[in-house]
mmCIF file of C-alpha atoms in Angstrom:
data_model
loop_
_atom_site.group_PDB
_atom_site.id
_atom_site.type_symbol
_atom_site.label_atom_id
_atom_site.label_comp_id
_atom_site.label_asym_id
_atom_site.label_seq_id
_atom_site.Cartn_x
_atom_site.Cartn_y
_atom_site.Cartn_z
ATOM 1 C CA MET A 1 0.399 0.117 -0.293
ATOM 2 C CA ILE A 2 1.101 3.465 -0.567
ATOM 3 C CA ALA A 3 1.368 6.287 1.811
ATOM 4 C CA THR A 4 -0.171 9.474 0.962
ATOM 5 C CA PRO A 5 1.332 12.982 1.471
ATOM 6 C CA ASP A 6 -0.561 13.134 5.077
ATOM 7 C CA GLU A 7 -0.091 10.436 6.021
ATOM 8 C CA MET A 8 3.788 10.287 6.437
ATOM 9 C CA PRO A 9 5.197 10.199 9.821
ATOM 10 C CA SER A 10 7.285 13.348 10.710
ATOM 11 C CA PHE A 11 10.641 11.205 11.009
ATOM 12 C CA GLY A 12 13.495 12.111 12.956
ATOM 13 C CA PHE A 13 11.429 16.147 13.303
ATOM 14 C CA ARG A 14 11.641 18.169 15.491
ATOM 15 C CA THR A 15 8.195 19.361 16.163
ATOM 16 C CA ALA A 16 7.246 18.850 19.792
ATOM 17 C CA GLU A 17 6.374 21.673 21.736
ATOM 18 C CA ASP A 18 9.520 20.801 24.119
ATOM 19 C CA ASP A 19 11.865 20.445 20.880
ATOM 20 C CA VAL A 20 10.539 23.567 18.969
ATOM 21 C CA ALA A 21 11.586 25.687 22.032
ATOM 22 C CA ALA A 22 15.028 23.480 21.971
ATOM 23 C CA THR A 23 15.372 24.504 17.815
ATOM 24 C CA ARG A 24 14.272 28.291 19.079
ATOM 25 C CA GLU A 25 16.884 28.700 21.703
ATOM 26 C CA GLN A 26 19.412 27.144 19.461
ATOM 27 C CA ILE A 27 18.909 29.356 16.566
ATOM 28 C CA THR A 28 18.826 32.411 18.538
ATOM 29 C CA THR A 29 22.223 31.945 20.274
ATOM 30 C CA PHE A 30 23.310 31.328 17.284
ATOM 31 C CA ILE A 31 22.105 34.463 15.196
ATOM 32 C CA ALA A 32 24.327 36.386 18.461
ATOM 33 C CA ASN A 33 27.099 34.195 18.567
ATOM 34 C CA ARG A 34 28.211 34.865 14.859
ATOM 35 C CA VAL A 35 26.648 38.322 15.185
ATOM 36 C CA GLU A 36 29.312 38.965 18.374
ATOM 37 C CA ASP A 37 31.828 36.808 16.323
ATOM 38 C CA ALA A 38 31.881 39.151 13.252
ATOM 39 C CA ASP A 39 32.015 42.588 14.977
ATOM 40 C CA ALA A 40 28.833 43.192 12.861
ATOM 41 C CA ASP A 41 25.963 45.600 14.246
ATOM 42 C CA GLY A 42 23.241 43.380 13.152
ATOM 43 C CA VAL A 43 21.907 41.531 10.340
ATOM 44 C CA VAL A 44 19.859 42.269 7.074
ATOM 45 C CA VAL A 45 16.866 39.712 6.136
ATOM 46 C CA CYS A 46 14.607 40.072 2.570
ATOM 47 C CA LEU A 47 10.889 39.526 3.777
ATOM 48 C CA SER A 48 9.151 37.750 0.764
ATOM 49 C CA GLY A 49 6.042 37.669 2.941
ATOM 50 C CA GLY A 50 6.812 33.906 3.249
ATOM 51 C CA ILE A 51 7.114 31.465 6.235
ATOM 52 C CA ASP A 52 10.604 30.839 6.121
ATOM 53 C CA SER A 53 11.867 34.231 5.938
ATOM 54 C CA SER A 54 9.117 35.241 8.276
ATOM 55 C CA VAL A 55 10.866 32.491 10.941
ATOM 56 C CA THR A 56 13.744 34.146 9.581
ATOM 57 C CA ALA A 57 13.115 38.057 11.280
ATOM 58 C CA ALA A 58 11.689 36.652 14.166
ATOM 59 C CA LEU A 59 14.414 34.647 15.443
ATOM 60 C CA ALA A 60 16.404 37.448 14.645
ATOM 61 C CA VAL A 61 14.654 39.696 16.640
ATOM 62 C CA GLU A 62 14.748 37.269 19.413
ATOM 63 C CA ALA A 63 18.471 37.054 19.042
ATOM 64 C CA LEU A 64 19.650 40.687 18.569
ATOM 65 C CA GLY A 65 16.222 43.304 18.976
ATOM 66 C CA PRO A 66 14.367 44.878 16.226
ATOM 67 C CA GLU A 67 16.484 47.995 16.454
ATOM 68 C CA ARG A 68 19.389 45.580 15.153
ATOM 69 C CA VAL A 69 17.536 43.843 11.698
ATOM 70 C CA ARG A 70 17.104 45.552 8.763
ATOM 71 C CA GLY A 71 14.238 44.046 6.506
ATOM 72 C CA LEU A 72 14.166 44.620 3.009
ATOM 73 C CA VAL A 73 10.974 43.985 0.309
ATOM 74 C CA LEU A 74 12.247 43.749 -3.039
ATOM 75 C CA PRO A 75 8.703 43.125 -5.503
ATOM 76 C CA ALA A 76 9.543 42.363 -9.067
ATOM 77 C CA ARG A 77 6.100 42.384 -10.747
ATOM 78 C CA LYS A 78 2.581 44.059 -10.325
ATOM 79 C CA ASP A 79 1.481 41.082 -8.734
ATOM 80 C CA ASP A 80 3.399 40.699 -5.414
ATOM 81 C CA SER A 81 1.584 43.303 -3.829
ATOM 82 C CA ALA A 82 -0.021 40.453 -2.016
ATOM 83 C CA ALA A 83 3.543 39.334 -0.877
ATOM 84 C CA GLN A 84 4.294 42.948 -0.156
ATOM 85 C CA PHE A 85 1.358 43.486 2.392
ATOM 86 C CA ASP A 86 2.570 39.599 4.632
ATOM 87 C CA ALA A 87 6.403 40.797 4.589
ATOM 88 C CA HIS A 88 5.544 44.458 6.210
ATOM 89 C CA LEU A 89 2.587 42.893 8.628
ATOM 90 C CA VAL A 90 5.413 40.865 9.772
ATOM 91 C CA ALA A 91 8.015 43.659 9.745
ATOM 92 C CA ASP A 92 5.599 45.677 11.596
ATOM 93 C CA ARG A 93 4.568 42.676 14.258
ATOM 94 C CA LEU A 94 8.147 42.588 14.957
ATOM 95 C CA ASP A 95 8.828 45.907 14.869
ATOM 96 C CA ILE A 96 11.760 46.396 13.070
ATOM 97 C CA THR A 97 12.540 48.747 9.894
ATOM 98 C CA ALA A 98 11.397 47.254 6.359
ATOM 99 C CA THR A 99 12.523 49.105 3.177
ATOM 100 C CA THR A 100 10.450 48.471 0.086
ATOM 101 C CA VAL A 101 12.839 48.193 -3.219
ATOM 102 C CA HIS A 102 11.331 47.941 -6.415
ATOM 103 C CA LEU A 103 13.080 45.484 -8.574
ATOM 104 C CA ALA A 104 11.210 45.784 -12.040
ATOM 105 C CA PRO A 105 13.288 48.810 -13.723
ATOM 106 C CA MET A 106 16.588 46.594 -12.984
ATOM 107 C CA LEU A 107 15.049 43.293 -13.911
ATOM 108 C CA ASP A 108 13.514 44.942 -17.182
ATOM 109 C CA ALA A 109 17.074 47.118 -17.957
ATOM 110 C CA PHE A 110 18.469 43.691 -17.774
ATOM 111 C CA GLU A 111 16.139 42.346 -20.225
ATOM 112 C CA ASP A 112 16.543 45.266 -22.935
ATOM 113 C CA THR A 113 20.342 44.649 -22.410
ATOM 114 C CA VAL A 114 21.779 42.053 -20.948
ATOM 115 C CA ALA A 115 20.064 38.864 -22.421
ATOM 116 C CA PRO A 116 19.239 39.687 -25.622
ATOM 117 C CA ALA A 117 23.242 40.497 -26.316
ATOM 118 C CA VAL A 118 24.204 36.980 -24.003
ATOM 119 C CA SER A 119 20.987 34.991 -25.223
ATOM 120 C CA PRO A 120 18.541 35.962 -28.323
ATOM 121 C CA GLU A 121 15.972 32.903 -26.659
ATOM 122 C CA ALA A 122 14.067 34.169 -23.320
ATOM 123 C CA ASP A 123 14.686 31.255 -20.919
ATOM 124 C CA LYS A 124 12.031 31.870 -17.472
ATOM 125 C CA LEU A 125 14.307 29.887 -15.213
ATOM 126 C CA ALA A 126 17.095 31.959 -15.732
ATOM 127 C CA ARG A 127 15.348 35.022 -15.541
ATOM 128 C CA GLY A 128 14.337 34.270 -12.167
ATOM 129 C CA ASN A 129 17.841 33.200 -10.847
ATOM 130 C CA ALA A 130 19.082 36.745 -12.300
ATOM 131 C CA LEU A 131 16.004 38.229 -10.056
ATOM 132 C CA ALA A 132 17.639 36.568 -7.103
ATOM 133 C CA ARG A 133 20.880 37.676 -8.174
ATOM 134 C CA MET A 134 19.359 40.951 -8.333
ATOM 135 C CA ARG A 135 17.788 40.472 -5.071
ATOM 136 C CA ALA A 136 21.259 39.579 -3.321
ATOM 137 C CA THR A 137 23.397 42.463 -4.875
ATOM 138 C CA THR A 138 20.514 44.587 -2.776
ATOM 139 C CA ALA A 139 20.946 42.831 -0.076
ATOM 140 C CA TYR A 140 24.955 43.095 0.298
ATOM 141 C CA TYR A 141 24.753 46.489 -0.576
ATOM 142 C CA ALA A 142 22.571 47.388 1.917
ATOM 143 C CA ALA A 143 24.821 44.810 4.184
ATOM 144 C CA ASN A 144 27.932 46.492 3.455
ATOM 145 C CA SER A 145 26.478 50.124 3.647
ATOM 146 C CA ARG A 146 25.584 49.222 7.797
ATOM 147 C CA ASN A 147 28.158 47.069 8.724
ATOM 148 C CA LEU A 148 25.165 44.057 8.687
ATOM 149 C CA LEU A 149 25.615 39.923 8.378
ATOM 150 C CA VAL A 150 23.174 39.195 5.279
ATOM 151 C CA CYS A 151 21.058 36.557 7.238
ATOM 152 C CA GLY A 152 19.706 34.116 4.496
ATOM 153 C CA THR A 153 16.428 32.098 4.590
ATOM 154 C CA THR A 154 17.070 28.802 3.098
ATOM 155 C CA ASN A 155 15.515 25.502 5.365
ATOM 156 C CA ARG A 156 17.369 22.375 5.216
ATOM 157 C CA THR A 157 15.327 21.036 2.568
ATOM 158 C CA GLU A 158 15.784 23.692 0.341
ATOM 159 C CA TRP A 159 19.270 22.678 0.979
ATOM 160 C CA LEU A 160 19.722 19.142 0.497
ATOM 161 C CA LEU A 161 17.699 19.674 -2.992
ATOM 162 C CA GLY A 162 19.904 22.395 -3.992
ATOM 163 C CA TYR A 163 16.049 24.330 -4.680
ATOM 164 C CA PHE A 164 17.324 27.842 -4.234
ATOM 165 C CA THR A 165 19.642 29.939 -6.709
ATOM 166 C CA LYS A 166 23.220 29.883 -6.265
ATOM 167 C CA TYR A 167 24.479 33.455 -5.744
ATOM 168 C CA GLY A 168 21.033 34.723 -5.254
ATOM 169 C CA ASP A 169 19.326 33.075 -2.137
ATOM 170 C CA GLY A 170 21.577 31.198 -1.240
ATOM 171 C CA ALA A 171 23.951 33.506 -0.825
ATOM 172 C CA ALA A 172 24.003 34.460 3.006
ATOM 173 C CA ASP A 173 26.236 35.153 5.786
ATOM 174 C CA ILE A 174 24.636 33.057 7.943
ATOM 175 C CA ARG A 175 21.810 30.060 7.283
ATOM 176 C CA PRO A 176 19.954 29.864 11.092
ATOM 177 C CA LEU A 177 17.137 27.368 9.106
ATOM 178 C CA ALA A 178 19.595 25.783 6.831
ATOM 179 C CA ASP A 179 19.387 22.662 9.404
ATOM 180 C CA ARG A 180 16.102 22.665 9.782
ATOM 181 C CA TYR A 181 13.752 20.882 7.552
ATOM 182 C CA LYS A 182 10.886 22.906 5.967
ATOM 183 C CA THR A 183 8.329 20.554 8.412
ATOM 184 C CA GLU A 184 10.127 22.177 11.349
ATOM 185 C CA VAL A 185 10.206 25.673 10.165
ATOM 186 C CA ARG A 186 6.068 25.163 10.046
ATOM 187 C CA ALA A 187 6.969 23.963 14.194
ATOM 188 C CA LEU A 188 8.657 26.853 14.823
ATOM 189 C CA ALA A 189 6.137 29.497 12.681
ATOM 190 C CA ALA A 190 3.412 28.363 14.488
ATOM 191 C CA HIS A 191 5.432 28.797 17.831
ATOM 192 C CA LEU A 192 6.916 32.439 17.452
ATOM 193 C CA ASP A 193 2.961 33.314 16.097
ATOM 194 C CA VAL A 194 3.784 33.982 13.101
ATOM 195 C CA PRO A 195 0.504 35.024 11.156
ATOM 196 C CA ARG A 196 -1.785 32.054 10.234
ATOM 197 C CA ASP A 197 -2.497 33.403 6.478
ATOM 198 C CA ILE A 198 1.868 33.166 6.267
ATOM 199 C CA ARG A 199 1.989 29.877 7.475
ATOM 200 C CA GLU A 200 -0.800 28.421 5.637
ATOM 201 C CA LYS A 201 -0.168 30.060 2.173
ATOM 202 C CA PRO A 202 1.483 27.509 -0.162
ATOM 203 C CA PRO A 203 5.366 28.217 -0.678
ATOM 204 C CA SER A 204 6.399 29.558 -3.810
ATOM 205 C CA ALA A 205 10.108 31.261 -4.425
ATOM 206 C CA GLY A 206 8.439 34.204 -6.314
ATOM 207 C CA LEU A 207 10.648 33.892 -9.006
ATOM 208 C CA TRP A 208 7.655 33.964 -11.869
ATOM 209 C CA ARG A 209 3.741 34.642 -11.793
ATOM 210 C CA ASP A 210 1.763 31.656 -10.455
ATOM 211 C CA GLN A 211 5.102 29.769 -9.168
ATOM 212 C CA THR A 212 4.812 27.488 -6.815
ATOM 213 C CA ASP A 213 6.824 24.907 -4.515
ATOM 214 C CA ALA A 214 4.927 22.051 -4.746
ATOM 215 C CA GLU A 215 4.127 22.076 -8.536
ATOM 216 C CA GLU A 216 8.304 22.125 -9.079
ATOM 217 C CA LEU A 217 8.889 20.109 -6.821
ATOM 218 C CA GLY A 218 6.385 17.251 -7.814
ATOM 219 C CA ALA A 219 5.656 16.783 -4.160
ATOM 220 C CA PRO A 220 4.096 18.164 -0.638
ATOM 221 C CA TYR A 221 7.123 19.581 1.671
ATOM 222 C CA SER A 222 5.619 16.348 4.452
ATOM 223 C CA LEU A 223 6.400 14.343 2.000
ATOM 224 C CA ILE A 224 10.035 15.495 0.413
ATOM 225 C CA ASP A 225 10.693 15.846 4.140
ATOM 226 C CA CYS A 226 10.432 12.528 4.812
ATOM 227 C CA ILE A 227 11.752 10.826 2.091
ATOM 228 C CA LEU A 228 15.145 13.247 2.216
ATOM 229 C CA THR A 229 15.025 12.328 6.499
ATOM 230 C CA LYS A 230 15.389 8.303 5.079
ATOM 231 C CA LEU A 231 17.003 9.124 2.159
ATOM 232 C CA VAL A 232 20.450 11.355 3.433
ATOM 233 C CA ASP A 233 20.055 11.293 7.556
ATOM 234 C CA GLU A 234 19.457 7.746 8.074
ATOM 235 C CA ASP A 235 21.173 6.658 5.066
ATOM 236 C CA LEU A 236 18.827 4.183 4.300
ATOM 237 C CA GLY A 237 19.718 4.515 0.103
ATOM 238 C CA VAL A 238 16.907 4.528 -2.642
ATOM 239 C CA GLU A 239 14.806 1.346 -1.988
ATOM 240 C CA GLY A 240 15.569 0.970 1.624
ATOM 241 C CA ALA A 241 13.809 4.913 1.782
ATOM 242 C CA ALA A 242 11.088 3.765 -0.569
ATOM 243 C CA ALA A 243 10.202 0.749 1.749
ATOM 244 C CA GLU A 244 10.710 2.194 4.944
ATOM 245 C CA LEU A 245 7.782 4.807 3.409
ATOM 246 C CA GLY A 246 5.613 2.586 1.404
ATOM 247 C CA VAL A 247 6.516 4.789 -1.891
ATOM 248 C CA SER A 248 7.511 3.965 -4.380
ATOM 249 C CA VAL A 249 11.460 3.764 -5.396
ATOM 250 C CA ASP A 250 10.783 6.026 -8.826
ATOM 251 C CA ARG A 251 9.304 8.753 -6.217
ATOM 252 C CA VAL A 252 12.663 8.847 -4.127
ATOM 253 C CA GLU A 253 14.960 8.384 -7.105
ATOM 254 C CA ARG A 254 13.613 11.506 -7.988
ATOM 255 C CA TYR A 255 14.695 13.274 -4.584
ATOM 256 C CA ALA A 256 17.988 11.618 -4.803
ATOM 257 C CA ASP A 257 19.008 12.592 -8.086
ATOM 258 C CA MET A 258 18.101 16.173 -7.402
ATOM 259 C CA HIS A 259 20.062 16.385 -3.786
ATOM 260 C CA LEU A 260 23.337 14.315 -5.908
ATOM 261 C CA ALA A 261 22.864 17.101 -9.221
ATOM 262 C CA ALA A 262 22.591 19.673 -6.177
ATOM 263 C CA LYS A 263 26.244 18.927 -4.599
ATOM 264 C CA HIS A 264 28.026 21.958 -6.729
ATOM 265 C CA LYS A 265 25.619 24.412 -4.980
ATOM 266 C CA ARG A 266 26.799 23.512 -1.388
ATOM 267 C CA ASP A 267 30.316 22.856 -1.449
ATOM 268 C CA ALA A 268 33.138 25.276 -2.167
ATOM 269 C CA VAL A 269 34.144 26.901 -5.335
ATOM 270 C CA PRO A 270 36.261 24.399 -6.454
ATOM 271 C CA THR A 271 40.336 25.324 -6.753
ATOM 272 C CA PRO A 272 43.315 23.863 -8.195
ATOM 273 C CA SER A 273 44.302 23.045 -4.240
ATOM 274 C CA THR A 274 40.887 21.523 -3.319
ATOM 275 C CA GLY A 275 41.218 18.485 -1.010
ATOM 276 C CA ASP A 276 44.739 19.234 0.044
ATOM 277 C CA SER A 277 46.006 19.580 3.402
ATOM 278 C CA ASP A 278 45.914 22.478 4.805
ATOM 279 C CA THR A 279 49.316 24.172 4.183
ATOM 280 C CA GLY A 280 49.811 26.813 7.052
ATOM 281 C CA LEU A 281 49.503 29.829 5.093
ATOM 282 C CA PHE A 282 48.330 31.917 7.707
ATOM 283 C CA HIS A 283 48.950 29.897 10.747
ATOM 284 C CA GLU A 284 51.989 32.265 11.750
ATOM 285 C CA LEU A 285 49.911 35.038 11.516
ATOM 286 C CA GLU A 286 46.874 33.680 13.272
ATOM 287 C CA SER A 287 49.349 32.747 16.212
ATOM 288 C CA GLN A 288 49.274 36.375 16.621
ATOM 289 C CA PHE A 289 45.857 36.813 18.007
#
């Protein structure tokens, strides 16, 4: 019998009340320590109106205080108004300053000049990735000008599948949610009292009109998280994970392939010395501190 996504057990997920409270404390401590270690004045968070950025901003405020958290709302389409409203709703609840920067003119200029010169055919995915990198550029400009760290919002599910844009939303100085599955982020959102409408809206990267995560990924996060837990955390292999969960081998294989194909996104950029032992180049300098 094949299990449905709603029947999937939450294998290994820290979603019980005590687990969520402990996770909340661990992440806020992580944020505070990283900001202190970097001698930064705070963080900047890109607010999309979605659950991941809302949870990230709430945890940053808990760790640092609202005065040290800067929000950026970066719409690029006219139909982004609902997302903008939700982003500012979260900012108002958290009492943080959130600046809206409309990126449509920048994206239009890119499509009028760079895109046709590089590739004569329009590519929706390439355009979406370009938008994500424009958002990253804006976030780093804000961070550089105010001595802030860019606080990424990518969760563990997205990280393992490579469901983020390299040097776009994947670009960050810290990633507080990157070892928490989407299922855990939802539990954190409820614990942090993120507005219900934001918690329940269909997840979307917002790179083009009507885009949804479930449509692109081929399954809801409730199923994908269970598959990844068995594949990555418990190392059961494709057939073992399929048998354990009562789903088809083909379905598990899809996410195994995505995970392997995205390795380059998670790894540091290769250099000729990649894999060599530490050369000790900076040891003398470091010993002085």
